[in-house]
Amino acid sequence: MTISTPKRLGALAFAAAIAVGACSSSGSTTAPSSAGSAAALSGTVTIDGSSTVFPVTQAVAEEFQIANPGVRIPVAFAGTGGGFKKFCAGEIDINDASRPIKTEDKSDAKSEATNCKAANITYVELQVAIDGLTVVVNPQNDFATCLTPAELKTIYGPDSPKDLLWSQVHAGWPAEKVDRYMPGADSGTFDYFTEEINGEVDASTQHATQSEDDNTLVTGVAGSKYGVAYFGYAYYAENTDKLKAVSIDGGSGCIVPSDTTINDGTYTPLSRPLFIYPNVGKAKTEPVLKSFVDYYLANAATYAAEVGYVALPADVAKTQVDAWTSAVGN
């Protein structure tokens, strides 16, 4: 799956001229492309994890490979939790994550951080963008224009009935069955939403169609007049002709997700950070992995905006570069 916006298509036209290399303290890219260089990069960087972060990482990977033909960067999206399982088993080099790594687990299983430590996998958490988790409905839906967190809990909460009607969500709305779609249980989006809206991670209705592929959710709602779903803002931005975003009233009135409201925090409580988790130990010994993360951090603002997310403020972006430099060295 590749997401292409008009900006992405334009970027591809001159991508081969992009310089690739290490970040300076200001976050700029300084080293030239490896094309024709005696020190040309080669090797493979494997990435999996969040379907929400996937569009940004895929965009970065495409451009990096164009400038470095000897490098392969396959990017998959098993969900944040599924990605951490692979990452902490040493199967991938970077995990895309739409939530922080879990440091404790209420089940009998060990936490993600504990599993990484047991496998001697060291990592650093690097924020690459800001997302506004977006609730969407079918364009024919002319009544659910704004929802409160309490109404979202009625739809997606663990006690929500199987045959929930829209009239049970809000008085005066049609007595039509709510057709629910949502991310799979391995998704960081699922974790974030259930914690923020339902008050507990993993506490959710059992009566929704689930998928780790956000495009499946898009298709479901686009084909169902009474459908509803939630996923990352970029997937809504790519499908405004098929979907309608619902405003959220977090206590200060109905706020529609946008670059401005996500960045300034008024779109609450569904604004959230997006991360990558690189394998630090491997980056210290494999130049291709370090160079890719250098490039990612230097250009995250550009690619995040291109695929529909909000770029980090400059001071926050610099903090990520500093954290990476501190972890792996110059």
PDB file of N, CA, C and O in Angstrom, residues 193-245:
ATOM      1  N   PHE A 193      -7.331   5.272  21.521  1.00  0.00           N
ATOM      2  CA  PHE A 193      -8.750   5.589  21.552  1.00  0.00           C
ATOM      3  C   PHE A 193      -9.434   4.953  22.757  1.00  0.00           C
ATOM      4  O   PHE A 193     -10.208   5.610  23.458  1.00  0.00           O
ATOM      5  N   THR A 194      -9.176   3.688  22.998  1.00  0.00           N
ATOM      6  CA  THR A 194      -9.863   3.011  24.110  1.00  0.00           C
ATOM      7  C   THR A 194      -9.463   3.606  25.452  1.00  0.00           C
ATOM      8  O   THR A 194     -10.293   3.723  26.357  1.00  0.00           O
ATOM      9  N   GLU A 195      -8.207   4.020  25.586  1.00  0.00           N
ATOM     10  CA  GLU A 195      -7.790   4.629  26.850  1.00  0.00           C
ATOM     11  C   GLU A 195      -8.412   6.012  27.025  1.00  0.00           C
ATOM     12  O   GLU A 195      -8.918   6.343  28.107  1.00  0.00           O
ATOM     13  N   GLU A 196      -8.391   6.824  25.965  1.00  0.00           N
ATOM     14  CA  GLU A 196      -8.912   8.189  26.070  1.00  0.00           C
ATOM     15  C   GLU A 196     -10.435   8.229  26.172  1.00  0.00           C
ATOM     16  O   GLU A 196     -10.991   9.024  26.934  1.00  0.00           O
ATOM     17  N   ILE A 197     -11.111   7.391  25.410  1.00  0.00           N
ATOM     18  CA  ILE A 197     -12.575   7.458  25.333  1.00  0.00           C
ATOM     19  C   ILE A 197     -13.252   6.496  26.308  1.00  0.00           C
ATOM     20  O   ILE A 197     -14.223   6.858  26.985  1.00  0.00           O
ATOM     21  N   ASN A 198     -12.732   5.282  26.411  1.00  0.00           N
ATOM     22  CA  ASN A 198     -13.379   4.272  27.258  1.00  0.00           C
ATOM     23  C   ASN A 198     -12.756   4.138  28.632  1.00  0.00           C
ATOM     24  O   ASN A 198     -13.268   3.401  29.483  1.00  0.00           O
ATOM     25  N   GLY A 199     -11.643   4.839  28.849  1.00  0.00           N
ATOM     26  CA  GLY A 199     -11.038   4.869  30.180  1.00  0.00           C
ATOM     27  C   GLY A 199     -10.110   3.724  30.489  1.00  0.00           C
ATOM     28  O   GLY A 199      -9.532   3.662  31.580  1.00  0.00           O
ATOM     29  N   GLU A 200      -9.911   2.816  29.540  1.00  0.00           N
ATOM     30  CA  GLU A 200      -9.022   1.677  29.772  1.00  0.00           C
ATOM     31  C   GLU A 200      -8.566   1.106  28.439  1.00  0.00           C
ATOM     32  O   GLU A 200      -9.378   0.896  27.534  1.00  0.00           O
ATOM     33  N   VAL A 201      -7.262   0.867  28.317  1.00  0.00           N
ATOM     34  CA  VAL A 201      -6.734   0.280  27.094  1.00  0.00           C
ATOM     35  C   VAL A 201      -7.357  -1.092  26.863  1.00  0.00           C
ATOM     36  O   VAL A 201      -7.491  -1.894  27.793  1.00  0.00           O
ATOM     37  N   ASP A 202      -7.773  -1.342  25.642  1.00  0.00           N
ATOM     38  CA  ASP A 202      -8.366  -2.611  25.197  1.00  0.00           C
ATOM     39  C   ASP A 202      -9.832  -2.775  25.576  1.00  0.00           C
ATOM     40  O   ASP A 202     -10.475  -3.741  25.151  1.00  0.00           O
ATOM     41  N   ALA A 203     -10.385  -1.860  26.384  1.00  0.00           N
ATOM     42  CA  ALA A 203     -11.806  -1.951  26.739  1.00  0.00           C
ATOM     43  C   ALA A 203     -12.616  -1.386  25.586  1.00  0.00           C
ATOM     44  O   ALA A 203     -12.611  -0.179  25.344  1.00  0.00           O
ATOM     45  N   SER A 204     -13.313  -2.258  24.844  1.00  0.00           N
ATOM     46  CA  SER A 204     -14.005  -1.798  23.651  1.00  0.00           C
ATOM     47  C   SER A 204     -15.143  -2.737  23.285  1.00  0.00           C
ATOM     48  O   SER A 204     -15.214  -3.874  23.758  1.00  0.00           O
ATOM     49  N   THR A 205     -16.016  -2.224  22.441  1.00  0.00           N
ATOM     50  CA  THR A 205     -17.117  -3.043  21.948  1.00  0.00           C
ATOM     51  C   THR A 205     -16.590  -4.264  21.193  1.00  0.00           C
ATOM     52  O   THR A 205     -15.529  -4.225  20.580  1.00  0.00           O
ATOM     53  N   GLN A 206     -17.363  -5.334  21.227  1.00  0.00           N
ATOM     54  CA  GLN A 206     -17.055  -6.533  20.467  1.00  0.00           C
ATOM     55  C   GLN A 206     -17.873  -6.589  19.183  1.00  0.00           C
ATOM     56  O   GLN A 206     -17.850  -7.591  18.466  1.00  0.00           O
ATOM     57  N   HIS A 207     -18.601  -5.507  18.909  1.00  0.00           N
ATOM     58  CA  HIS A 207     -19.564  -5.520  17.807  1.00  0.00           C
ATOM     59  C   HIS A 207     -19.185  -4.557  16.687  1.00  0.00           C
ATOM     60  O   HIS A 207     -20.028  -3.848  16.148  1.00  0.00           O
ATOM     61  N   ALA A 208     -17.901  -4.530  16.352  1.00  0.00           N
ATOM     62  CA  ALA A 208     -17.419  -3.681  15.261  1.00  0.00           C
ATOM     63  C   ALA A 208     -16.543  -4.490  14.327  1.00  0.00           C
ATOM     64  O   ALA A 208     -15.906  -5.463  14.742  1.00  0.00           O
ATOM     65  N   THR A 209     -16.511  -4.109  13.078  1.00  0.00           N
ATOM     66  CA  THR A 209     -15.590  -4.709  12.117  1.00  0.00           C
ATOM     67  C   THR A 209     -14.209  -4.132  12.369  1.00  0.00           C
ATOM     68  O   THR A 209     -14.032  -2.912  12.360  1.00  0.00           O
ATOM     69  N   GLN A 210     -13.213  -4.988  12.608  1.00  0.00           N
ATOM     70  CA  GLN A 210     -11.862  -4.538  12.928  1.00  0.00           C
ATOM     71  C   GLN A 210     -10.880  -4.894  11.820  1.00  0.00           C
ATOM     72  O   GLN A 210     -10.997  -5.937  11.185  1.00  0.00           O
ATOM     73  N   SER A 211      -9.887  -4.020  11.630  1.00  0.00           N
ATOM     74  CA  SER A 211      -8.825  -4.289  10.668  1.00  0.00           C
ATOM     75  C   SER A 211      -7.593  -3.472  11.022  1.00  0.00           C
ATOM     76  O   SER A 211      -7.705  -2.327  11.469  1.00  0.00           O
ATOM     77  N   GLU A 212      -6.412  -4.068  10.807  1.00  0.00           N
ATOM     78  CA  GLU A 212      -5.158  -3.338  10.986  1.00  0.00           C
ATOM     79  C   GLU A 212      -4.895  -2.420   9.791  1.00  0.00           C
ATOM     80  O   GLU A 212      -4.048  -1.535   9.867  1.00  0.00           O
ATOM     81  N   ASP A 213      -5.605  -2.635   8.700  1.00  0.00           N
ATOM     82  CA  ASP A 213      -5.435  -1.829   7.485  1.00  0.00           C
ATOM     83  C   ASP A 213      -6.498  -0.734   7.471  1.00  0.00           C
ATOM     84  O   ASP A 213      -7.683  -1.001   7.289  1.00  0.00           O
ATOM     85  N   ASP A 214      -6.070   0.511   7.643  1.00  0.00           N
ATOM     86  CA  ASP A 214      -7.016   1.623   7.699  1.00  0.00           C
ATOM     87  C   ASP A 214      -7.788   1.792   6.397  1.00  0.00           C
ATOM     88  O   ASP A 214      -8.902   2.315   6.386  1.00  0.00           O
ATOM     89  N   ASN A 215      -7.217   1.348   5.288  1.00  0.00           N
ATOM     90  CA  ASN A 215      -7.936   1.446   4.021  1.00  0.00           C
ATOM     91  C   ASN A 215      -9.185   0.568   4.019  1.00  0.00           C
ATOM     92  O   ASN A 215     -10.177   0.885   3.345  1.00  0.00           O
ATOM     93  N   THR A 216      -9.152  -0.533   4.765  1.00  0.00           N
ATOM     94  CA  THR A 216     -10.331  -1.377   4.907  1.00  0.00           C
ATOM     95  C   THR A 216     -11.437  -0.634   5.645  1.00  0.00           C
ATOM     96  O   THR A 216     -12.619  -0.727   5.299  1.00  0.00           O
ATOM     97  N   LEU A 217     -11.056   0.151   6.644  1.00  0.00           N
ATOM     98  CA  LEU A 217     -12.034   0.943   7.401  1.00  0.00           C
ATOM     99  C   LEU A 217     -12.616   2.051   6.521  1.00  0.00           C
ATOM    100  O   LEU A 217     -13.820   2.325   6.568  1.00  0.00           O
ATOM    101  N   VAL A 218     -11.757   2.676   5.729  1.00  0.00           N
ATOM    102  CA  VAL A 218     -12.218   3.707   4.799  1.00  0.00           C
ATOM    103  C   VAL A 218     -13.269   3.131   3.853  1.00  0.00           C
ATOM    104  O   VAL A 218     -14.352   3.706   3.664  1.00  0.00           O
ATOM    105  N   THR A 219     -12.965   1.979   3.270  1.00  0.00           N
ATOM    106  CA  THR A 219     -13.881   1.345   2.321  1.00  0.00           C
ATOM    107  C   THR A 219     -15.203   0.986   2.988  1.00  0.00           C
ATOM    108  O   THR A 219     -16.277   1.165   2.396  1.00  0.00           O
ATOM    109  N   GLY A 220     -15.130   0.502   4.236  1.00  0.00           N
ATOM    110  CA  GLY A 220     -16.338   0.120   4.955  1.00  0.00           C
ATOM    111  C   GLY A 220     -17.292   1.280   5.161  1.00  0.00           C
ATOM    112  O   GLY A 220     -18.488   1.187   4.855  1.00  0.00           O
ATOM    113  N   VAL A 221     -16.779   2.393   5.656  1.00  0.00           N
ATOM    114  CA  VAL A 221     -17.623   3.551   5.922  1.00  0.00           C
ATOM    115  C   VAL A 221     -18.092   4.199   4.613  1.00  0.00           C
ATOM    116  O   VAL A 221     -19.243   4.646   4.506  1.00  0.00           O
ATOM    117  N   ALA A 222     -17.222   4.228   3.621  1.00  0.00           N
ATOM    118  CA  ALA A 222     -17.592   4.819   2.327  1.00  0.00           C
ATOM    119  C   ALA A 222     -18.761   4.075   1.691  1.00  0.00           C
ATOM    120  O   ALA A 222     -19.541   4.665   0.937  1.00  0.00           O
ATOM    121  N   GLY A 223     -18.907   2.806   2.032  1.00  0.00           N
ATOM    122  CA  GLY A 223     -19.981   2.015   1.447  1.00  0.00           C
ATOM    123  C   GLY A 223     -21.183   1.808   2.345  1.00  0.00           C
ATOM    124  O   GLY A 223     -22.091   1.038   2.008  1.00  0.00           O
ATOM    125  N   SER A 224     -21.220   2.486   3.490  1.00  0.00           N
ATOM    126  CA  SER A 224     -22.307   2.289   4.456  1.00  0.00           C
ATOM    127  C   SER A 224     -22.865   3.630   4.923  1.00  0.00           C
ATOM    128  O   SER A 224     -22.166   4.400   5.598  1.00  0.00           O
ATOM    129  N   LYS A 225     -24.110   3.912   4.604  1.00  0.00           N
ATOM    130  CA  LYS A 225     -24.732   5.189   4.952  1.00  0.00           C
ATOM    131  C   LYS A 225     -24.686   5.460   6.444  1.00  0.00           C
ATOM    132  O   LYS A 225     -24.543   6.615   6.874  1.00  0.00           O
ATOM    133  N   TYR A 226     -24.780   4.424   7.264  1.00  0.00           N
ATOM    134  CA  TYR A 226     -24.798   4.608   8.710  1.00  0.00           C
ATOM    135  C   TYR A 226     -23.506   4.118   9.364  1.00  0.00           C
ATOM    136  O   TYR A 226     -23.474   3.795  10.544  1.00  0.00           O
ATOM    137  N   GLY A 227     -22.439   4.093   8.573  1.00  0.00           N
ATOM    138  CA  GLY A 227     -21.143   3.658   9.073  1.00  0.00           C
ATOM    139  C   GLY A 227     -20.409   4.730   9.853  1.00  0.00           C
ATOM    140  O   GLY A 227     -20.639   5.933   9.676  1.00  0.00           O
ATOM    141  N   VAL A 228     -19.502   4.297  10.711  1.00  0.00           N
ATOM    142  CA  VAL A 228     -18.644   5.199  11.486  1.00  0.00           C
ATOM    143  C   VAL A 228     -17.334   4.465  11.752  1.00  0.00           C
ATOM    144  O   VAL A 228     -17.311   3.239  11.900  1.00  0.00           O
ATOM    145  N   ALA A 229     -16.235   5.206  11.779  1.00  0.00           N
ATOM    146  CA  ALA A 229     -14.923   4.616  12.048  1.00  0.00           C
ATOM    147  C   ALA A 229     -14.018   5.678  12.642  1.00  0.00           C
ATOM    148  O   ALA A 229     -14.364   6.876  12.672  1.00  0.00           O
ATOM    149  N   TYR A 230     -12.851   5.253  13.121  1.00  0.00           N
ATOM    150  CA  TYR A 230     -11.825   6.208  13.565  1.00  0.00           C
ATOM    151  C   TYR A 230     -10.459   5.687  13.134  1.00  0.00           C
ATOM    152  O   TYR A 230     -10.202   4.484  13.120  1.00  0.00           O
ATOM    153  N   PHE A 231      -9.578   6.624  12.754  1.00  0.00           N
ATOM    154  CA  PHE A 231      -8.211   6.295  12.353  1.00  0.00           C
ATOM    155  C   PHE A 231      -7.428   7.597  12.248  1.00  0.00           C
ATOM    156  O   PHE A 231      -7.936   8.677  12.561  1.00  0.00           O
ATOM    157  N   GLY A 232      -6.177   7.511  11.796  1.00  0.00           N
ATOM    158  CA  GLY A 232      -5.320   8.681  11.712  1.00  0.00           C
ATOM    159  C   GLY A 232      -5.790   9.715  10.708  1.00  0.00           C
ATOM    160  O   GLY A 232      -6.420   9.384   9.695  1.00  0.00           O
ATOM    161  N   TYR A 233      -5.465  10.956  10.964  1.00  0.00           N
ATOM    162  CA  TYR A 233      -5.909  12.089  10.152  1.00  0.00           C
ATOM    163  C   TYR A 233      -5.482  11.961   8.688  1.00  0.00           C
ATOM    164  O   TYR A 233      -6.222  12.358   7.775  1.00  0.00           O
ATOM    165  N   ALA A 234      -4.311  11.389   8.429  1.00  0.00           N
ATOM    166  CA  ALA A 234      -3.816  11.280   7.058  1.00  0.00           C
ATOM    167  C   ALA A 234      -4.745  10.450   6.188  1.00  0.00           C
ATOM    168  O   ALA A 234      -4.919  10.744   4.999  1.00  0.00           O
ATOM    169  N   TYR A 235      -5.350   9.425   6.756  1.00  0.00           N
ATOM    170  CA  TYR A 235      -6.240   8.580   5.961  1.00  0.00           C
ATOM    171  C   TYR A 235      -7.541   9.312   5.638  1.00  0.00           C
ATOM    172  O   TYR A 235      -8.128   9.110   4.569  1.00  0.00           O
ATOM    173  N   TYR A 236      -7.991  10.184   6.542  1.00  0.00           N
ATOM    174  CA  TYR A 236      -9.141  11.021   6.213  1.00  0.00           C
ATOM    175  C   TYR A 236      -8.758  12.025   5.129  1.00  0.00           C
ATOM    176  O   TYR A 236      -9.494  12.215   4.152  1.00  0.00           O
ATOM    177  N   ALA A 237      -7.592  12.672   5.295  1.00  0.00           N
ATOM    178  CA  ALA A 237      -7.159  13.692   4.334  1.00  0.00           C
ATOM    179  C   ALA A 237      -7.036  13.119   2.926  1.00  0.00           C
ATOM    180  O   ALA A 237      -7.261  13.829   1.941  1.00  0.00           O
ATOM    181  N   GLU A 238      -6.707  11.840   2.817  1.00  0.00           N
ATOM    182  CA  GLU A 238      -6.589  11.189   1.509  1.00  0.00           C
ATOM    183  C   GLU A 238      -7.944  10.784   0.926  1.00  0.00           C
ATOM    184  O   GLU A 238      -8.026  10.414  -0.243  1.00  0.00           O
ATOM    185  N   ASN A 239      -8.995  10.846   1.749  1.00  0.00           N
ATOM    186  CA  ASN A 239     -10.284  10.310   1.310  1.00  0.00           C
ATOM    187  C   ASN A 239     -11.447  11.259   1.605  1.00  0.00           C
ATOM    188  O   ASN A 239     -12.556  10.819   1.920  1.00  0.00           O
ATOM    189  N   THR A 240     -11.215  12.549   1.468  1.00  0.00           N
ATOM    190  CA  THR A 240     -12.265  13.526   1.757  1.00  0.00           C
ATOM    191  C   THR A 240     -13.431  13.433   0.771  1.00  0.00           C
ATOM    192  O   THR A 240     -14.533  13.914   1.066  1.00  0.00           O
ATOM    193  N   ASP A 241     -13.200  12.803  -0.379  1.00  0.00           N
ATOM    194  CA  ASP A 241     -14.283  12.631  -1.342  1.00  0.00           C
ATOM    195  C   ASP A 241     -15.189  11.451  -0.983  1.00  0.00           C
ATOM    196  O   ASP A 241     -16.295  11.326  -1.512  1.00  0.00           O
ATOM    197  N   LYS A 242     -14.724  10.597  -0.062  1.00  0.00           N
ATOM    198  CA  LYS A 242     -15.471   9.405   0.321  1.00  0.00           C
ATOM    199  C   LYS A 242     -16.020   9.466   1.745  1.00  0.00           C
ATOM    200  O   LYS A 242     -16.919   8.711   2.103  1.00  0.00           O
ATOM    201  N   LEU A 243     -15.462  10.354   2.560  1.00  0.00           N
ATOM    202  CA  LEU A 243     -15.773  10.384   3.989  1.00  0.00           C
ATOM    203  C   LEU A 243     -16.056  11.805   4.468  1.00  0.00           C
ATOM    204  O   LEU A 243     -15.659  12.783   3.826  1.00  0.00           O
ATOM    205  N   LYS A 244     -16.677  11.896   5.626  1.00  0.00           N
ATOM    206  CA  LYS A 244     -16.908  13.189   6.269  1.00  0.00           C
ATOM    207  C   LYS A 244     -16.369  13.121   7.695  1.00  0.00           C
ATOM    208  O   LYS A 244     -16.699  12.202   8.456  1.00  0.00           O
ATOM    209  N   ALA A 245     -15.529  14.076   8.061  1.00  0.00           N
ATOM    210  CA  ALA A 245     -14.979  14.117   9.412  1.00  0.00           C
ATOM    211  C   ALA A 245     -16.019  14.650  10.387  1.00  0.00           C
ATOM    212  O   ALA A 245     -16.748  15.596  10.084  1.00  0.00           O
TER     213      ALA A 245
END
